[in-house]
Amino acid sequence: MTAPFDRAHTDDLMGFLTASPSPYHAVANAAQRLEKAGFRQAEETAAWDGEAGGRFVTRGGALVAWWVPEGAGPATPFRVLGAHTDSPNLRIKPVPDTGRAGWKQLAVEIYGGTLLNTWLDRDLGLSGRLALRDGSSTLVHVDRPLVRVPQLAIHLDRGANDGLALDRQRHMTPIWGIGTPREGELVEFLATEAGLAPRDVLGFDLMAHSVEPPAYLGKDRELLAGPRMDNLLSVHAATAALTAAAGADPRHIPVLAAFDHEENGSTSDTGAQGPLLGTVLHRSVHARGGGFEERARALAGSFCLSSDTGHAVHPNYPERHDPDHHPMAGGGPILKVNVNQRYATDGTGRAEFAAACERAGVPWQSFVSNNAVPCGTTIGPITAARHGISTVDIGAAILSMHSARELCGTADPYLLANAMTAFLLP
């Protein structure tokens, strides 16, 4: 039995997932929601003021937003919600137009820890951004069946059901037409789709996405299937929480940090390993008249809730999970623990999160990996180490993580957003 919830939140998540096929689209959509809630964009190259109110900065596939309450001083601590915008997928190579045996194909590179088989025989669109001659960029979103990675027929691979082995270079190249490949054809097509002259497109960051929309699943519609829940589910929830908590607590500055490149290590100017969050926090302190001392005091009193999806117990593989920790879909957000610091949670973080869930009336669950199965990680430990901020790792429990299509409980996105809002309002 799932917990009671407001289905409107999950309906809205489904729209957000569909409209955000790439990190760049996710940032644009989150920024639009923030603007409607009274936030305004701050340019990184401009001087910042210390006035009260909401602001956000965007850089590529990353966004940092914050709300300065009335009367906030330079040492006012931060309450940070952390998440990431990227998902494992197939990304287009710099020289994309390829093919053989009479098929037109697109050269792709594997991004992150993708479950390769989930991209086979699936109708895919293309999305991302085009970099233009004048230094600007524009989003592109072809949300219709355009490319497909065809699997080899079982007649030609009789052992496929006994163990499918996919070569990343040879077997994952999608087709998108018949004939002889022509250099520049993909860029010409996408430029036309975006209403641009092909000669003005000098670069791109493009990726494939499933065009199958999110859907409720099950007899009682208590499950949600969809793409990119890892980790746009958290980005959506954190955006909702930030707008709900903006200006409500004068003791803290609520912050949303949505990073790119978590799926391949976070080492970039838009990743959690980069300087973006620290720079924003430091500039915010400085804009309110603070220096090194005030910044140190603000960070010492700050707290971060790092949200990323986690593993619900799989009914077909229960032996892969810890026997005493079985997070369930519909059971509320999970608290992630790993004593080797793959997650940043400790006892004080557990207490902080438990208190937030108690205030929100939200059930929660504990997650720890089976000792015989390597544990994943996320931005939590990075954020804690880089900025000296106490951090706890949480998330929603899902199945099929890193698949082209993942599964969660219908109530869990709403419960996660409510827990986040309570965290921002201690």
PDB file of N, CA and C in Angstrom, residues 82-168:
ATOM      1  N   GLY A  82      21.026  19.381  -3.092  1.00  0.00           N
ATOM      2  CA  GLY A  82      21.905  19.014  -4.197  1.00  0.00           C
ATOM      3  C   GLY A  82      21.291  17.925  -5.056  1.00  0.00           C
ATOM      4  N   ALA A  83      21.522  17.986  -6.360  1.00  0.00           N
ATOM      5  CA  ALA A  83      21.025  16.971  -7.295  1.00  0.00           C
ATOM      6  C   ALA A  83      21.887  17.037  -8.549  1.00  0.00           C
ATOM      7  N   HIS A  84      21.559  16.212  -9.544  1.00  0.00           N
ATOM      8  CA  HIS A  84      22.278  16.311 -10.821  1.00  0.00           C
ATOM      9  C   HIS A  84      21.314  16.163 -11.980  1.00  0.00           C
ATOM     10  N   THR A  85      21.667  16.780 -13.099  1.00  0.00           N
ATOM     11  CA  THR A  85      20.776  16.891 -14.253  1.00  0.00           C
ATOM     12  C   THR A  85      21.041  15.852 -15.331  1.00  0.00           C
ATOM     13  N   ASP A  86      22.174  15.170 -15.292  1.00  0.00           N
ATOM     14  CA  ASP A  86      22.554  14.265 -16.381  1.00  0.00           C
ATOM     15  C   ASP A  86      22.107  12.840 -16.100  1.00  0.00           C
ATOM     16  N   SER A  87      21.938  12.064 -17.173  1.00  0.00           N
ATOM     17  CA  SER A  87      21.540  10.662 -17.100  1.00  0.00           C
ATOM     18  C   SER A  87      22.367   9.866 -18.103  1.00  0.00           C
ATOM     19  N   PRO A  88      22.632   8.588 -17.834  1.00  0.00           N
ATOM     20  CA  PRO A  88      23.370   7.763 -18.787  1.00  0.00           C
ATOM     21  C   PRO A  88      22.595   7.662 -20.105  1.00  0.00           C
ATOM     22  N   ASN A  89      23.317   7.765 -21.222  1.00  0.00           N
ATOM     23  CA  ASN A  89      22.642   7.697 -22.522  1.00  0.00           C
ATOM     24  C   ASN A  89      23.664   7.513 -23.646  1.00  0.00           C
ATOM     25  N   LEU A  90      23.208   7.689 -24.861  1.00  0.00           N
ATOM     26  CA  LEU A  90      24.060   7.636 -26.050  1.00  0.00           C
ATOM     27  C   LEU A  90      24.266   9.054 -26.552  1.00  0.00           C
ATOM     28  N   ARG A  91      25.519   9.476 -26.678  1.00  0.00           N
ATOM     29  CA  ARG A  91      25.815  10.847 -27.100  1.00  0.00           C
ATOM     30  C   ARG A  91      26.496  10.844 -28.476  1.00  0.00           C
ATOM     31  N   ILE A  92      26.197  11.854 -29.241  1.00  0.00           N
ATOM     32  CA  ILE A  92      26.655  11.924 -30.632  1.00  0.00           C
ATOM     33  C   ILE A  92      28.120  12.338 -30.692  1.00  0.00           C
ATOM     34  N   LYS A  93      28.886  11.623 -31.488  1.00  0.00           N
ATOM     35  CA  LYS A  93      30.305  11.928 -31.654  1.00  0.00           C
ATOM     36  C   LYS A  93      30.512  13.159 -32.551  1.00  0.00           C
ATOM     37  N   PRO A  94      31.715  13.777 -32.496  1.00  0.00           N
ATOM     38  CA  PRO A  94      31.962  15.002 -33.267  1.00  0.00           C
ATOM     39  C   PRO A  94      31.788  14.835 -34.778  1.00  0.00           C
ATOM     40  N   VAL A  95      32.161  13.691 -35.306  1.00  0.00           N
ATOM     41  CA  VAL A  95      31.923  13.389 -36.729  1.00  0.00           C
ATOM     42  C   VAL A  95      30.829  12.324 -36.744  1.00  0.00           C
ATOM     43  N   PRO A  96      29.567  12.741 -36.838  1.00  0.00           N
ATOM     44  CA  PRO A  96      28.469  11.816 -36.566  1.00  0.00           C
ATOM     45  C   PRO A  96      28.018  10.960 -37.735  1.00  0.00           C
ATOM     46  N   ASP A  97      28.197  11.450 -38.951  1.00  0.00           N
ATOM     47  CA  ASP A  97      27.591  10.785 -40.108  1.00  0.00           C
ATOM     48  C   ASP A  97      28.427   9.582 -40.536  1.00  0.00           C
ATOM     49  N   THR A  98      27.854   8.412 -40.339  1.00  0.00           N
ATOM     50  CA  THR A  98      28.551   7.178 -40.661  1.00  0.00           C
ATOM     51  C   THR A  98      27.544   6.183 -41.211  1.00  0.00           C
ATOM     52  N   GLY A  99      27.989   4.953 -41.466  1.00  0.00           N
ATOM     53  CA  GLY A  99      27.074   3.925 -41.952  1.00  0.00           C
ATOM     54  C   GLY A  99      27.802   2.871 -42.752  1.00  0.00           C
ATOM     55  N   ARG A 100      27.102   1.791 -43.024  1.00  0.00           N
ATOM     56  CA  ARG A 100      27.654   0.698 -43.810  1.00  0.00           C
ATOM     57  C   ARG A 100      26.519  -0.199 -44.286  1.00  0.00           C
ATOM     58  N   ALA A 101      26.812  -1.007 -45.264  1.00  0.00           N
ATOM     59  CA  ALA A 101      25.872  -2.011 -45.779  1.00  0.00           C
ATOM     60  C   ALA A 101      24.547  -1.399 -46.215  1.00  0.00           C
ATOM     61  N   GLY A 102      24.595  -0.149 -46.713  1.00  0.00           N
ATOM     62  CA  GLY A 102      23.389   0.487 -47.214  1.00  0.00           C
ATOM     63  C   GLY A 102      22.541   1.194 -46.168  1.00  0.00           C
ATOM     64  N   TRP A 103      23.057   1.308 -44.940  1.00  0.00           N
ATOM     65  CA  TRP A 103      22.330   1.986 -43.875  1.00  0.00           C
ATOM     66  C   TRP A 103      23.033   3.298 -43.518  1.00  0.00           C
ATOM     67  N   LYS A 104      22.264   4.355 -43.290  1.00  0.00           N
ATOM     68  CA  LYS A 104      22.793   5.578 -42.709  1.00  0.00           C
ATOM     69  C   LYS A 104      22.739   5.431 -41.189  1.00  0.00           C
ATOM     70  N   GLN A 105      23.848   5.756 -40.530  1.00  0.00           N
ATOM     71  CA  GLN A 105      23.942   5.612 -39.085  1.00  0.00           C
ATOM     72  C   GLN A 105      24.536   6.865 -38.458  1.00  0.00           C
ATOM     73  N   LEU A 106      24.446   6.935 -37.130  1.00  0.00           N
ATOM     74  CA  LEU A 106      25.038   8.032 -36.371  1.00  0.00           C
ATOM     75  C   LEU A 106      26.050   7.468 -35.382  1.00  0.00           C
ATOM     76  N   ALA A 107      27.251   8.021 -35.387  1.00  0.00           N
ATOM     77  CA  ALA A 107      28.300   7.576 -34.467  1.00  0.00           C
ATOM     78  C   ALA A 107      27.999   8.106 -33.067  1.00  0.00           C
ATOM     79  N   VAL A 108      28.004   7.203 -32.085  1.00  0.00           N
ATOM     80  CA  VAL A 108      27.688   7.598 -30.714  1.00  0.00           C
ATOM     81  C   VAL A 108      28.785   7.154 -29.757  1.00  0.00           C
ATOM     82  N   GLU A 109      28.846   7.860 -28.644  1.00  0.00           N
ATOM     83  CA  GLU A 109      29.733   7.519 -27.538  1.00  0.00           C
ATOM     84  C   GLU A 109      28.865   7.213 -26.332  1.00  0.00           C
ATOM     85  N   ILE A 110      29.257   6.231 -25.542  1.00  0.00           N
ATOM     86  CA  ILE A 110      28.466   5.822 -24.386  1.00  0.00           C
ATOM     87  C   ILE A 110      28.749   6.765 -23.227  1.00  0.00           C
ATOM     88  N   TYR A 111      27.692   7.388 -22.693  1.00  0.00           N
ATOM     89  CA  TYR A 111      27.842   8.327 -21.584  1.00  0.00           C
ATOM     90  C   TYR A 111      27.391   7.671 -20.286  1.00  0.00           C
ATOM     91  N   GLY A 112      28.296   7.601 -19.308  1.00  0.00           N
ATOM     92  CA  GLY A 112      27.956   7.077 -17.998  1.00  0.00           C
ATOM     93  C   GLY A 112      27.782   5.568 -17.994  1.00  0.00           C
ATOM     94  N   GLY A 113      27.276   5.055 -16.892  1.00  0.00           N
ATOM     95  CA  GLY A 113      27.117   3.609 -16.714  1.00  0.00           C
ATOM     96  C   GLY A 113      25.792   3.120 -17.266  1.00  0.00           C
ATOM     97  N   THR A 114      25.668   3.186 -18.586  1.00  0.00           N
ATOM     98  CA  THR A 114      24.400   2.887 -19.250  1.00  0.00           C
ATOM     99  C   THR A 114      24.121   1.388 -19.287  1.00  0.00           C
ATOM    100  N   LEU A 115      22.862   1.006 -19.028  1.00  0.00           N
ATOM    101  CA  LEU A 115      22.404  -0.354 -19.303  1.00  0.00           C
ATOM    102  C   LEU A 115      22.163  -0.457 -20.807  1.00  0.00           C
ATOM    103  N   LEU A 116      23.157  -0.945 -21.521  1.00  0.00           N
ATOM    104  CA  LEU A 116      23.148  -0.863 -22.975  1.00  0.00           C
ATOM    105  C   LEU A 116      21.945  -1.560 -23.605  1.00  0.00           C
ATOM    106  N   ASN A 117      21.570  -2.713 -23.069  1.00  0.00           N
ATOM    107  CA  ASN A 117      20.498  -3.473 -23.707  1.00  0.00           C
ATOM    108  C   ASN A 117      19.168  -2.734 -23.698  1.00  0.00           C
ATOM    109  N   THR A 118      18.995  -1.769 -22.775  1.00  0.00           N
ATOM    110  CA  THR A 118      17.721  -1.054 -22.713  1.00  0.00           C
ATOM    111  C   THR A 118      17.571  -0.041 -23.835  1.00  0.00           C
ATOM    112  N   TRP A 119      18.647   0.213 -24.571  1.00  0.00           N
ATOM    113  CA  TRP A 119      18.590   1.134 -25.706  1.00  0.00           C
ATOM    114  C   TRP A 119      18.359   0.407 -27.024  1.00  0.00           C
ATOM    115  N   LEU A 120      18.288  -0.916 -26.980  1.00  0.00           N
ATOM    116  CA  LEU A 120      18.070  -1.679 -28.202  1.00  0.00           C
ATOM    117  C   LEU A 120      16.601  -1.664 -28.610  1.00  0.00           C
ATOM    118  N   ASP A 121      16.363  -1.601 -29.927  1.00  0.00           N
ATOM    119  CA  ASP A 121      15.002  -1.691 -30.478  1.00  0.00           C
ATOM    120  C   ASP A 121      14.038  -0.722 -29.797  1.00  0.00           C
ATOM    121  N   ARG A 122      14.516   0.471 -29.508  1.00  0.00           N
ATOM    122  CA  ARG A 122      13.696   1.506 -28.870  1.00  0.00           C
ATOM    123  C   ARG A 122      13.697   2.745 -29.767  1.00  0.00           C
ATOM    124  N   ASP A 123      12.534   3.328 -29.984  1.00  0.00           N
ATOM    125  CA  ASP A 123      12.449   4.533 -30.806  1.00  0.00           C
ATOM    126  C   ASP A 123      13.063   5.705 -30.047  1.00  0.00           C
ATOM    127  N   LEU A 124      14.006   6.374 -30.697  1.00  0.00           N
ATOM    128  CA  LEU A 124      14.784   7.421 -30.047  1.00  0.00           C
ATOM    129  C   LEU A 124      14.688   8.732 -30.811  1.00  0.00           C
ATOM    130  N   GLY A 125      14.644   9.821 -30.068  1.00  0.00           N
ATOM    131  CA  GLY A 125      14.784  11.151 -30.630  1.00  0.00           C
ATOM    132  C   GLY A 125      16.174  11.684 -30.335  1.00  0.00           C
ATOM    133  N   LEU A 126      16.424  12.921 -30.722  1.00  0.00           N
ATOM    134  CA  LEU A 126      17.701  13.572 -30.458  1.00  0.00           C
ATOM    135  C   LEU A 126      17.448  14.918 -29.793  1.00  0.00           C
ATOM    136  N   SER A 127      18.341  15.277 -28.871  1.00  0.00           N
ATOM    137  CA  SER A 127      18.183  16.540 -28.152  1.00  0.00           C
ATOM    138  C   SER A 127      19.543  17.027 -27.685  1.00  0.00           C
ATOM    139  N   GLY A 128      19.565  18.271 -27.220  1.00  0.00           N
ATOM    140  CA  GLY A 128      20.798  18.870 -26.717  1.00  0.00           C
ATOM    141  C   GLY A 128      20.866  20.330 -27.100  1.00  0.00           C
ATOM    142  N   ARG A 129      22.078  20.777 -27.420  1.00  0.00           N
ATOM    143  CA  ARG A 129      22.250  22.177 -27.795  1.00  0.00           C
ATOM    144  C   ARG A 129      23.162  22.298 -28.998  1.00  0.00           C
ATOM    145  N   LEU A 130      22.914  23.344 -29.781  1.00  0.00           N
ATOM    146  CA  LEU A 130      23.742  23.688 -30.926  1.00  0.00           C
ATOM    147  C   LEU A 130      24.514  24.953 -30.593  1.00  0.00           C
ATOM    148  N   ALA A 131      25.825  24.935 -30.799  1.00  0.00           N
ATOM    149  CA  ALA A 131      26.676  26.104 -30.561  1.00  0.00           C
ATOM    150  C   ALA A 131      26.830  26.869 -31.865  1.00  0.00           C
ATOM    151  N   LEU A 132      26.573  28.179 -31.829  1.00  0.00           N
ATOM    152  CA  LEU A 132      26.453  28.974 -33.041  1.00  0.00           C
ATOM    153  C   LEU A 132      27.666  29.876 -33.271  1.00  0.00           C
ATOM    154  N   ARG A 133      27.755  30.345 -34.469  1.00  0.00           N
ATOM    155  CA  ARG A 133      28.883  31.168 -34.912  1.00  0.00           C
ATOM    156  C   ARG A 133      29.039  32.431 -34.086  1.00  0.00           C
ATOM    157  N   ASP A 134      27.926  33.005 -33.611  1.00  0.00           N
ATOM    158  CA  ASP A 134      27.993  34.263 -32.866  1.00  0.00           C
ATOM    159  C   ASP A 134      28.320  34.073 -31.384  1.00  0.00           C
ATOM    160  N   GLY A 135      28.618  32.835 -30.980  1.00  0.00           N
ATOM    161  CA  GLY A 135      28.972  32.563 -29.593  1.00  0.00           C
ATOM    162  C   GLY A 135      27.813  32.146 -28.723  1.00  0.00           C
ATOM    163  N   SER A 136      26.616  32.197 -29.236  1.00  0.00           N
ATOM    164  CA  SER A 136      25.450  31.778 -28.476  1.00  0.00           C
ATOM    165  C   SER A 136      25.181  30.292 -28.702  1.00  0.00           C
ATOM    166  N   SER A 137      24.194  29.778 -28.024  1.00  0.00           N
ATOM    167  CA  SER A 137      23.772  28.398 -28.239  1.00  0.00           C
ATOM    168  C   SER A 137      22.249  28.350 -28.199  1.00  0.00           C
ATOM    169  N   THR A 138      21.693  27.316 -28.793  1.00  0.00           N
ATOM    170  CA  THR A 138      20.246  27.150 -28.811  1.00  0.00           C
ATOM    171  C   THR A 138      19.902  25.690 -28.551  1.00  0.00           C
ATOM    172  N   LEU A 139      18.794  25.469 -27.870  1.00  0.00           N
ATOM    173  CA  LEU A 139      18.360  24.109 -27.582  1.00  0.00           C
ATOM    174  C   LEU A 139      17.698  23.500 -28.808  1.00  0.00           C
ATOM    175  N   VAL A 140      17.846  22.191 -28.947  1.00  0.00           N
ATOM    176  CA  VAL A 140      17.174  21.454 -30.006  1.00  0.00           C
ATOM    177  C   VAL A 140      16.561  20.205 -29.395  1.00  0.00           C
ATOM    178  N   HIS A 141      15.338  19.879 -29.837  1.00  0.00           N
ATOM    179  CA  HIS A 141      14.603  18.762 -29.241  1.00  0.00           C
ATOM    180  C   HIS A 141      13.737  18.132 -30.321  1.00  0.00           C
ATOM    181  N   VAL A 142      14.245  17.073 -30.930  1.00  0.00           N
ATOM    182  CA  VAL A 142      13.480  16.329 -31.922  1.00  0.00           C
ATOM    183  C   VAL A 142      12.818  15.166 -31.190  1.00  0.00           C
ATOM    184  N   ASP A 143      11.573  15.364 -30.791  1.00  0.00           N
ATOM    185  CA  ASP A 143      10.898  14.406 -29.919  1.00  0.00           C
ATOM    186  C   ASP A 143       9.958  13.511 -30.722  1.00  0.00           C
ATOM    187  N   ARG A 144      10.514  12.853 -31.716  1.00  0.00           N
ATOM    188  CA  ARG A 144       9.768  11.881 -32.508  1.00  0.00           C
ATOM    189  C   ARG A 144      10.712  10.755 -32.899  1.00  0.00           C
ATOM    190  N   PRO A 145      10.203   9.592 -33.253  1.00  0.00           N
ATOM    191  CA  PRO A 145      11.098   8.491 -33.631  1.00  0.00           C
ATOM    192  C   PRO A 145      12.007   8.889 -34.779  1.00  0.00           C
ATOM    193  N   LEU A 146      13.313   8.887 -34.498  1.00  0.00           N
ATOM    194  CA  LEU A 146      14.287   9.344 -35.488  1.00  0.00           C
ATOM    195  C   LEU A 146      15.397   8.330 -35.694  1.00  0.00           C
ATOM    196  N   VAL A 147      15.876   7.721 -34.609  1.00  0.00           N
ATOM    197  CA  VAL A 147      16.967   6.751 -34.713  1.00  0.00           C
ATOM    198  C   VAL A 147      16.607   5.514 -33.895  1.00  0.00           C
ATOM    199  N   ARG A 148      17.345   4.432 -34.149  1.00  0.00           N
ATOM    200  CA  ARG A 148      17.054   3.165 -33.475  1.00  0.00           C
ATOM    201  C   ARG A 148      18.305   2.297 -33.507  1.00  0.00           C
ATOM    202  N   VAL A 149      18.590   1.624 -32.402  1.00  0.00           N
ATOM    203  CA  VAL A 149      19.695   0.670 -32.340  1.00  0.00           C
ATOM    204  C   VAL A 149      19.088  -0.726 -32.493  1.00  0.00           C
ATOM    205  N   PRO A 150      19.201  -1.339 -33.677  1.00  0.00           N
ATOM    206  CA  PRO A 150      18.551  -2.635 -33.891  1.00  0.00           C
ATOM    207  C   PRO A 150      19.363  -3.781 -33.309  1.00  0.00           C
ATOM    208  N   GLN A 151      18.669  -4.668 -32.618  1.00  0.00           N
ATOM    209  CA  GLN A 151      19.335  -5.850 -32.070  1.00  0.00           C
ATOM    210  C   GLN A 151      19.448  -6.920 -33.155  1.00  0.00           C
ATOM    211  N   LEU A 152      20.473  -7.728 -33.061  1.00  0.00           N
ATOM    212  CA  LEU A 152      20.648  -8.839 -33.989  1.00  0.00           C
ATOM    213  C   LEU A 152      19.573  -9.884 -33.759  1.00  0.00           C
ATOM    214  N   ALA A 153      18.946 -10.349 -34.831  1.00  0.00           N
ATOM    215  CA  ALA A 153      17.883 -11.353 -34.712  1.00  0.00           C
ATOM    216  C   ALA A 153      18.411 -12.615 -34.040  1.00  0.00           C
ATOM    217  N   ILE A 154      17.529 -13.276 -33.289  1.00  0.00           N
ATOM    218  CA  ILE A 154      17.952 -14.473 -32.556  1.00  0.00           C
ATOM    219  C   ILE A 154      18.390 -15.579 -33.505  1.00  0.00           C
ATOM    220  N   HIS A 155      17.891 -15.558 -34.739  1.00  0.00           N
ATOM    221  CA  HIS A 155      18.311 -16.563 -35.715  1.00  0.00           C
ATOM    222  C   HIS A 155      19.809 -16.462 -36.020  1.00  0.00           C
ATOM    223  N   LEU A 156      20.369 -15.232 -35.829  1.00  0.00           N
ATOM    224  CA  LEU A 156      21.783 -15.002 -36.104  1.00  0.00           C
ATOM    225  C   LEU A 156      22.624 -14.980 -34.834  1.00  0.00           C
ATOM    226  N   ASP A 157      21.974 -15.137 -33.693  1.00  0.00           N
ATOM    227  CA  ASP A 157      22.670 -15.188 -32.406  1.00  0.00           C
ATOM    228  C   ASP A 157      21.876 -16.088 -31.476  1.00  0.00           C
ATOM    229  N   ARG A 158      22.004 -17.394 -31.674  1.00  0.00           N
ATOM    230  CA  ARG A 158      21.187 -18.357 -30.946  1.00  0.00           C
ATOM    231  C   ARG A 158      21.430 -18.331 -29.439  1.00  0.00           C
ATOM    232  N   GLY A 159      22.557 -17.782 -29.002  1.00  0.00           N
ATOM    233  CA  GLY A 159      22.849 -17.741 -27.570  1.00  0.00           C
ATOM    234  C   GLY A 159      22.477 -16.430 -26.908  1.00  0.00           C
ATOM    235  N   ALA A 160      21.735 -15.582 -27.606  1.00  0.00           N
ATOM    236  CA  ALA A 160      21.432 -14.261 -27.060  1.00  0.00           C
ATOM    237  C   ALA A 160      20.710 -14.336 -25.720  1.00  0.00           C
ATOM    238  N   ASN A 161      19.795 -15.267 -25.557  1.00  0.00           N
ATOM    239  CA  ASN A 161      19.039 -15.376 -24.310  1.00  0.00           C
ATOM    240  C   ASN A 161      19.835 -16.030 -23.185  1.00  0.00           C
ATOM    241  N   ASP A 162      21.011 -16.529 -23.503  1.00  0.00           N
ATOM    242  CA  ASP A 162      21.878 -17.121 -22.483  1.00  0.00           C
ATOM    243  C   ASP A 162      22.925 -16.144 -21.982  1.00  0.00           C
ATOM    244  N   GLY A 163      22.961 -14.973 -22.565  1.00  0.00           N
ATOM    245  CA  GLY A 163      23.937 -13.968 -22.163  1.00  0.00           C
ATOM    246  C   GLY A 163      24.267 -13.051 -23.319  1.00  0.00           C
ATOM    247  N   LEU A 164      23.659 -11.868 -23.333  1.00  0.00           N
ATOM    248  CA  LEU A 164      23.857 -10.927 -24.429  1.00  0.00           C
ATOM    249  C   LEU A 164      25.138 -10.138 -24.198  1.00  0.00           C
ATOM    250  N   ALA A 165      26.060 -10.207 -25.133  1.00  0.00           N
ATOM    251  CA  ALA A 165      27.319  -9.461 -25.054  1.00  0.00           C
ATOM    252  C   ALA A 165      27.297  -8.369 -26.112  1.00  0.00           C
ATOM    253  N   LEU A 166      27.361  -7.120 -25.674  1.00  0.00           N
ATOM    254  CA  LEU A 166      27.307  -5.981 -26.588  1.00  0.00           C
ATOM    255  C   LEU A 166      28.652  -5.273 -26.620  1.00  0.00           C
ATOM    256  N   ASP A 167      29.193  -5.104 -27.796  1.00  0.00           N
ATOM    257  CA  ASP A 167      30.417  -4.344 -27.992  1.00  0.00           C
ATOM    258  C   ASP A 167      30.035  -2.867 -28.138  1.00  0.00           C
ATOM    259  N   ARG A 168      30.566  -2.027 -27.276  1.00  0.00           N
ATOM    260  CA  ARG A 168      30.170  -0.616 -27.260  1.00  0.00           C
ATOM    261  C   ARG A 168      30.451   0.088 -28.585  1.00  0.00           C
TER     262      ARG A 168
END
